[in-house]
């Protein structure tokens, strides 16, 4: 078997267990809320229209956004609760995913519940009333049994939606089958994307078929179908969840990573070192820039790699550029004071935001730096990654050089490089440690006005691990040990189209080149 | 004894019933006869509080003070045209509903179900069948059995045989009348069928626009009534019979 598939398959038990746990909890919780609400809605139009409207409204929010919205909300709640009761709770990972998916699962269950109960033969309801059944007896003996097939059809739809949408939980730090898809998309590892999609689809299909068996059993009043479907669901869930029963070693380190190849590789490198030191490690990948830092400050992740320029502009909100050494020194002091976060030290390379062009095109237009670019910009198309245009670095560049492009388009980083090579974009927002810069013959445009601050990669450690000897001992040898050429080579080995390595393989290669 | 005193009901400001006074003695078989909009069904459903009257008082003898509507309904059998058998339960489970609500023991419920099936002239093995597999007449027999299961003294019937073919309807009507006698029931039956009212009931109450137009034994009403509408209504079966007779005679002579 292809090594990439084998690597993906090894991750399956863990990803599947988390995915099933999350989907199952969301569905059970969603059902527990939807069913009573559907009963209330079937009794009263004053409940019916607002609740159906609210459920429909939630459905119109893209599921990715819905997931993302609960992180800041929970973070605020958590800090409130910490302030009032002295107890915080994790705002990242399971909790926001569960809430978002629960809300997301409710519409089909609520809608079918209401339709099912209202659709019960009026004569049967009148007979129940006429023989003196109380409201509850009527509900449980007549209405719910008769509405059950319609209600189950709603559960089925909700299950398929929820299992599909749960792949997006990866973006708020909850492990799921989406880890394959997000990681695969970032590293252009289509085998991984395909693997993730297929796994989620098979899971959704299996749940759908088993629930369908229960639904048809309810409709045709065939008890064996109901029991067979239920037994299949229980057995499937038990098998999928089994890996979770192995108790996670207490004190496992949580290493964070943002959503691009370099971050995956460095997180894998850190994990390898920790594991070599006998520690257990969990990865939380695909975090957004701001999310990663806040999660670290809150102690939800123990360490990750960030970049001085990002912290300087985003976390400290600074717009000036006092130079490499001053930025690092100021950051180290400010983050420690403000959040208790430890800046352990720089890795030795920079991954700066930079604007890049195809070398031939730049030469043809006579563009060497951003001053030259500004003169040609109105005739050029600019492609950026998804966050660059909303970052302060872009605002600083725009202001310093007066950049006005003919067209601006945002891409996933992978597709951004494609757009540049295909000529769809003339200039892109690149990263200076990106292996594709050398490989694709790109020219990085100089920044003579120093509008963009330095972006030295630094190791950050959470406040609660600030004095953790094992962690510090494993991380310290990385300081100053990774030159930009080594990082570019590692990044390229993951990003290139042929003979792709997994981030773990690239991390192993990179680790082998480190001084022991 | 069932007593209605000054009972009135209106929908959206439009009066449907009363004010109406009516006393039904224990053991009586009363037919509430009238066309659509006469208020007969509303009157019937106010007796078991499926409909709440706007004014007046209804006393159903035998209940405790402050009896809830659910408890009142458990001692009154209720049969209606649409029957409303529970499609997810067997015939036996349908019949057992009332006794289960009254928390009878299992053995007693089983014995009662078997008794009732024979009482409404259904084979014992139909107990395990689903309602969907029965004919219309059989379904209404189950409906009657279910209403009788908890041993009510009073039966309220709303067009109970209205959806059945004439032969089944006649047979079921007569069977029910026999049950009424045998079990010593008090029966109030709503119908728009004059013949059914005259042939089954001891007493016919003719309703029109929510008021009582006539009240008396079938024989008295058919002998003549001062109200021309009642008179015309009572004439209908005889007029129809004469026309049928003429048809037969015509055919015999032709």
Tab-separated table of C-alpha atoms in Angstrom, chain B:
chain	number	residue	atom	x	y	z
B	1	UNK	CA	-78.764	10.435	35.192
B	2	UNK	CA	-77.333	13.169	32.980
B	3	UNK	CA	-78.579	16.696	33.503
B	4	UNK	CA	-77.928	19.693	31.243
B	5	UNK	CA	-79.126	22.998	32.684
B	6	UNK	CA	-79.008	26.210	30.668
B	7	UNK	CA	-76.089	24.885	28.629
B	8	UNK	CA	-74.896	27.157	25.828
B	9	UNK	CA	-71.974	27.191	23.410
B	10	UNK	CA	-71.007	29.564	20.649
B	11	UNK	CA	-68.091	29.644	18.217
B	12	UNK	CA	-66.582	32.992	17.254
B	13	UNK	CA	-69.677	34.775	18.567
B	14	UNK	CA	-72.060	32.537	16.599
B	15	UNK	CA	-74.358	30.577	18.960
B	16	UNK	CA	-74.369	26.852	18.197
B	17	UNK	CA	-76.210	25.415	21.173
B	18	UNK	CA	-78.789	26.616	23.631
B	19	UNK	CA	-79.411	27.724	26.265
B	20	UNK	CA	-80.637	24.159	26.533
B	21	UNK	CA	-82.137	22.005	29.304
B	22	UNK	CA	-82.174	18.230	29.003
B	23	UNK	CA	-82.379	15.410	31.517
B	24	UNK	CA	-81.518	11.861	30.548
B	25	UNK	CA	-82.524	9.136	32.992
B	26	UNK	CA	-80.402	6.105	33.760
B	27	UNK	CA	-81.114	3.257	31.334
B	28	UNK	CA	-82.585	5.471	28.634
B	29	UNK	CA	-81.566	5.196	24.961
B	30	UNK	CA	-81.832	8.738	23.659
B	31	UNK	CA	-81.277	9.767	20.066
B	32	UNK	CA	-80.235	13.357	19.368
B	33	UNK	CA	-81.664	13.889	15.890
B	34	UNK	CA	-81.004	16.811	13.607
B	35	UNK	CA	-79.379	18.051	10.437
B	36	UNK	CA	-75.903	19.513	10.195
B	37	UNK	CA	-75.584	22.691	12.232
B	38	UNK	CA	-78.345	21.627	14.623
B	39	UNK	CA	-75.860	21.475	17.520
B	40	UNK	CA	-76.332	17.745	18.203
B	41	UNK	CA	-72.631	16.780	18.160
B	42	UNK	CA	-71.647	19.830	20.226
B	43	UNK	CA	-74.299	18.880	22.789
B	44	UNK	CA	-73.002	15.293	22.944
B	45	UNK	CA	-69.348	16.330	23.310
B	46	UNK	CA	-70.205	18.731	26.115
B	47	UNK	CA	-71.459	15.768	28.143
B	48	UNK	CA	-67.965	14.186	28.308
B	49	UNK	CA	-66.277	17.599	28.275
B	50	UNK	CA	-64.555	17.164	24.928
B	51	UNK	CA	-66.134	20.589	24.421
B	52	UNK	CA	-66.430	23.057	27.297
B	53	UNK	CA	-69.766	24.904	27.480
B	54	UNK	CA	-69.740	28.720	27.685
B	55	UNK	CA	-72.609	28.763	30.135
B	56	UNK	CA	-74.810	26.407	32.143
B	57	UNK	CA	-74.134	23.271	34.090
B	58	UNK	CA	-73.834	19.600	33.212
B	59	UNK	CA	-74.072	16.922	35.867
B	60	UNK	CA	-73.178	13.329	35.092
B	61	UNK	CA	-74.298	11.257	38.042
B	62	UNK	CA	-71.787	9.011	39.747
B	63	UNK	CA	-68.683	11.191	39.785
B	64	UNK	CA	-66.764	12.568	42.742
B	65	UNK	CA	-66.877	16.289	43.437
B	66	UNK	CA	-64.353	18.216	41.329
B	67	UNK	CA	-63.836	15.228	39.012
B	68	UNK	CA	-61.330	15.942	36.242
B	69	UNK	CA	-62.376	15.717	32.601
B	70	UNK	CA	-60.062	12.712	32.098
B	71	UNK	CA	-61.635	10.818	34.965
B	72	UNK	CA	-65.142	11.680	33.790
B	73	UNK	CA	-64.304	10.326	30.331
B	74	UNK	CA	-62.994	7.057	31.771
B	75	UNK	CA	-66.460	6.167	33.048
B	76	UNK	CA	-68.187	7.160	29.807
B	77	UNK	CA	-67.869	5.119	26.613
B	78	UNK	CA	-67.331	7.196	23.474
B	79	UNK	CA	-67.871	5.930	19.942
B	80	UNK	CA	-67.730	8.093	16.806
B	81	UNK	CA	-68.029	7.748	13.084
B	82	UNK	CA	-64.280	7.861	12.354
B	83	UNK	CA	-63.780	5.205	15.074
B	84	UNK	CA	-60.172	6.259	15.725
B	85	UNK	CA	-58.748	2.810	16.406
B	86	UNK	CA	-55.032	3.102	17.233
B	87	UNK	CA	-53.330	1.762	14.104
B	88	UNK	CA	-50.136	0.800	15.952
B	89	UNK	CA	-51.954	-1.534	18.366
B	90	UNK	CA	-53.641	-4.888	17.806
B	91	UNK	CA	-57.394	-5.219	18.197
B	92	UNK	CA	-56.825	-6.697	21.649
B	93	UNK	CA	-54.514	-3.853	22.699
B	94	UNK	CA	-57.043	-1.331	21.442
B	95	UNK	CA	-59.788	-2.892	23.539
B	96	UNK	CA	-57.471	-3.106	26.560
B	97	UNK	CA	-56.701	0.644	26.524
B	98	UNK	CA	-59.437	1.693	28.937
B	99	UNK	CA	-58.801	-1.095	31.477
B	100	UNK	CA	-55.066	-0.312	31.322
B	101	UNK	CA	-55.791	3.335	32.096
B	102	UNK	CA	-57.820	2.089	35.070
B	103	UNK	CA	-54.818	-0.085	36.063
B	104	UNK	CA	-56.601	-3.434	35.943
B	105	UNK	CA	-54.573	-6.589	36.476
B	106	UNK	CA	-53.259	-8.371	33.385
B	107	UNK	CA	-55.391	-11.494	33.780
B	108	UNK	CA	-58.534	-9.457	34.268
B	109	UNK	CA	-57.780	-7.393	31.161
B	110	UNK	CA	-57.226	-10.554	29.086
B	111	UNK	CA	-60.498	-12.086	30.252
B	112	UNK	CA	-62.338	-8.827	29.627
B	113	UNK	CA	-60.926	-8.529	26.100
B	114	UNK	CA	-62.084	-12.050	25.244
B	115	UNK	CA	-65.561	-11.360	26.692
B	116	UNK	CA	-65.932	-8.149	24.724
B	117	UNK	CA	-64.903	-9.745	21.430
B	118	UNK	CA	-67.665	-12.306	21.792
B	119	UNK	CA	-70.063	-9.623	23.008
B	120	UNK	CA	-69.594	-7.604	19.778
B	121	UNK	CA	-69.665	-10.827	17.795
B	122	UNK	CA	-66.031	-10.952	16.656
B	123	UNK	CA	-63.990	-14.184	16.597
B	124	UNK	CA	-61.532	-14.562	19.479
B	125	UNK	CA	-58.544	-14.800	17.103
B	126	UNK	CA	-59.174	-11.276	15.802
B	127	UNK	CA	-57.605	-10.076	19.059
B	128	UNK	CA	-54.115	-10.306	17.550
B	129	UNK	CA	-55.000	-8.674	14.228
B	130	UNK	CA	-54.139	-5.089	13.343
B	131	UNK	CA	-57.052	-2.658	12.789
B	132	UNK	CA	-55.893	-2.033	9.215
B	133	UNK	CA	-56.738	-5.639	8.330
B	134	UNK	CA	-60.414	-5.358	9.360
B	135	UNK	CA	-63.524	-4.364	7.367
B	136	UNK	CA	-65.398	-1.155	8.266
B	137	UNK	CA	-68.094	-3.028	10.158
B	138	UNK	CA	-65.564	-5.091	12.100
B	139	UNK	CA	-63.625	-1.940	12.955
B	140	UNK	CA	-66.699	-0.284	14.430
B	141	UNK	CA	-67.472	-3.445	16.412
B	142	UNK	CA	-63.974	-3.093	17.879
B	143	UNK	CA	-64.722	0.597	18.487
B	144	UNK	CA	-67.815	-0.335	20.484
B	145	UNK	CA	-65.923	-3.044	22.379
B	146	UNK	CA	-63.131	-0.579	23.232
B	147	UNK	CA	-65.684	1.955	24.516
B	148	UNK	CA	-67.336	-0.709	26.683
B	149	UNK	CA	-64.105	-2.226	27.982
B	150	UNK	CA	-63.758	-0.348	31.247
B	151	UNK	CA	-67.413	-1.055	32.059
B	152	UNK	CA	-68.964	2.406	31.664
B	153	UNK	CA	-72.597	2.986	32.623
B	154	UNK	CA	-72.992	5.644	29.934
B	155	UNK	CA	-72.291	5.433	26.198
B	156	UNK	CA	-72.008	8.497	23.975
B	157	UNK	CA	-72.201	7.707	20.271
B	158	UNK	CA	-71.663	10.229	17.472
B	159	UNK	CA	-73.036	8.899	14.172
B	160	UNK	CA	-71.510	5.554	15.140
B	161	UNK	CA	-72.729	3.636	12.117
B	162	UNK	CA	-72.763	6.549	9.657
B	163	UNK	CA	-69.953	5.309	7.436
B	164	UNK	CA	-71.180	1.729	7.084
B	165	UNK	CA	-73.126	0.093	4.282
B	166	UNK	CA	-76.899	-0.267	4.947
B	167	UNK	CA	-76.861	-3.981	5.783
B	168	UNK	CA	-73.916	-3.770	8.170
B	169	UNK	CA	-75.388	-0.622	9.627
B	170	UNK	CA	-78.745	-2.252	10.335
B	171	UNK	CA	-77.120	-5.348	11.853
B	172	UNK	CA	-74.734	-3.342	14.007
B	173	UNK	CA	-77.548	-1.030	15.164
B	174	UNK	CA	-79.667	-3.937	16.303
B	175	UNK	CA	-76.708	-5.680	17.940
B	176	UNK	CA	-75.884	-2.527	19.841
B	177	UNK	CA	-79.496	-2.061	20.960
B	178	UNK	CA	-79.377	-5.603	22.366
B	179	UNK	CA	-76.153	-4.804	24.206
B	180	UNK	CA	-77.748	-1.662	25.617
B	181	UNK	CA	-80.519	-3.804	27.109
B	182	UNK	CA	-78.239	-6.566	28.315
B	183	UNK	CA	-75.725	-4.317	30.036
B	184	UNK	CA	-78.311	-1.846	31.328
B	185	UNK	CA	-76.521	1.102	29.699
B	186	UNK	CA	-77.561	4.711	29.362
B	187	UNK	CA	-76.988	5.618	25.718
B	188	UNK	CA	-76.993	8.988	23.988
B	189	UNK	CA	-76.647	8.652	20.230
B	190	UNK	CA	-76.271	11.478	17.733
B	191	UNK	CA	-77.683	10.777	14.277
B	192	UNK	CA	-79.080	12.610	11.293
B	193	UNK	CA	-80.891	9.468	10.152
B	194	UNK	CA	-84.558	9.634	11.174
B	195	UNK	CA	-85.155	5.932	10.686
B	196	UNK	CA	-82.133	4.984	12.805
B	197	UNK	CA	-83.320	7.292	15.585
B	198	UNK	CA	-86.876	5.969	15.475
B	199	UNK	CA	-85.924	2.294	15.336
B	200	UNK	CA	-83.163	2.227	17.964
B	201	UNK	CA	-84.005	4.828	20.598
B	202	UNK	CA	-86.555	4.912	23.449
B	203	UNK	CA	-86.660	8.648	23.190
B	204	UNK	CA	-85.923	11.003	20.325
B	205	UNK	CA	-84.803	14.580	20.910
B	206	UNK	CA	-85.036	16.636	17.726
B	207	UNK	CA	-82.599	19.544	17.611
B	208	UNK	CA	-82.647	22.534	15.287
B	209	UNK	CA	-80.331	25.546	15.471
B	210	UNK	CA	-79.169	24.497	18.930
B	211	UNK	CA	-82.642	24.281	20.472
B	212	UNK	CA	-84.904	21.335	21.266
B	213	UNK	CA	-87.721	21.211	18.721
B	214	UNK	CA	-89.302	17.990	19.943
B	215	UNK	CA	-88.681	15.420	22.690
B	216	UNK	CA	-90.585	12.211	23.090
B	217	UNK	CA	-90.888	8.474	22.430
B	218	UNK	CA	-90.643	7.539	18.717
B	219	UNK	CA	-94.272	6.445	18.597
B	220	UNK	CA	-95.537	9.819	19.881
B	221	UNK	CA	-93.408	11.833	17.521
B	222	UNK	CA	-94.415	9.843	14.510
B	223	UNK	CA	-98.102	10.156	15.432
B	224	UNK	CA	-97.919	13.918	14.808
B	225	UNK	CA	-96.221	17.059	16.099
B	226	UNK	CA	-97.264	20.751	16.126
B	227	UNK	CA	-93.894	21.918	14.793
B	228	UNK	CA	-94.112	21.645	10.992
B	229	UNK	CA	-90.368	20.997	10.649
B	230	UNK	CA	-90.599	18.041	13.053
B	231	UNK	CA	-93.757	16.864	11.350
B	232	UNK	CA	-92.001	16.924	7.951
B	233	UNK	CA	-88.976	15.133	9.363
B	234	UNK	CA	-91.098	12.363	10.887
B	235	UNK	CA	-93.006	11.996	7.641
B	236	UNK	CA	-89.838	11.278	5.632
B	237	UNK	CA	-89.450	7.542	6.360
B	238	UNK	CA	-93.100	6.832	5.668
B	239	UNK	CA	-93.039	8.873	2.471
B	240	UNK	CA	-89.952	6.988	1.332
B	241	UNK	CA	-91.523	3.645	2.299
B	242	UNK	CA	-94.608	4.454	0.234
B	243	UNK	CA	-92.429	5.282	-2.775
B	244	UNK	CA	-90.500	2.047	-2.376
B	245	UNK	CA	-93.799	0.159	-2.051
B	246	UNK	CA	-95.062	1.858	-5.225
B	247	UNK	CA	-91.932	0.767	-7.061
B	248	UNK	CA	-92.504	-2.811	-5.987
B	249	UNK	CA	-96.173	-2.706	-6.945
B	250	UNK	CA	-95.329	-1.132	-10.312
B	251	UNK	CA	-92.806	-3.832	-10.979
B	252	UNK	CA	-95.243	-6.608	-9.945
B	253	UNK	CA	-97.990	-5.232	-12.226
B	254	UNK	CA	-95.631	-4.540	-15.101
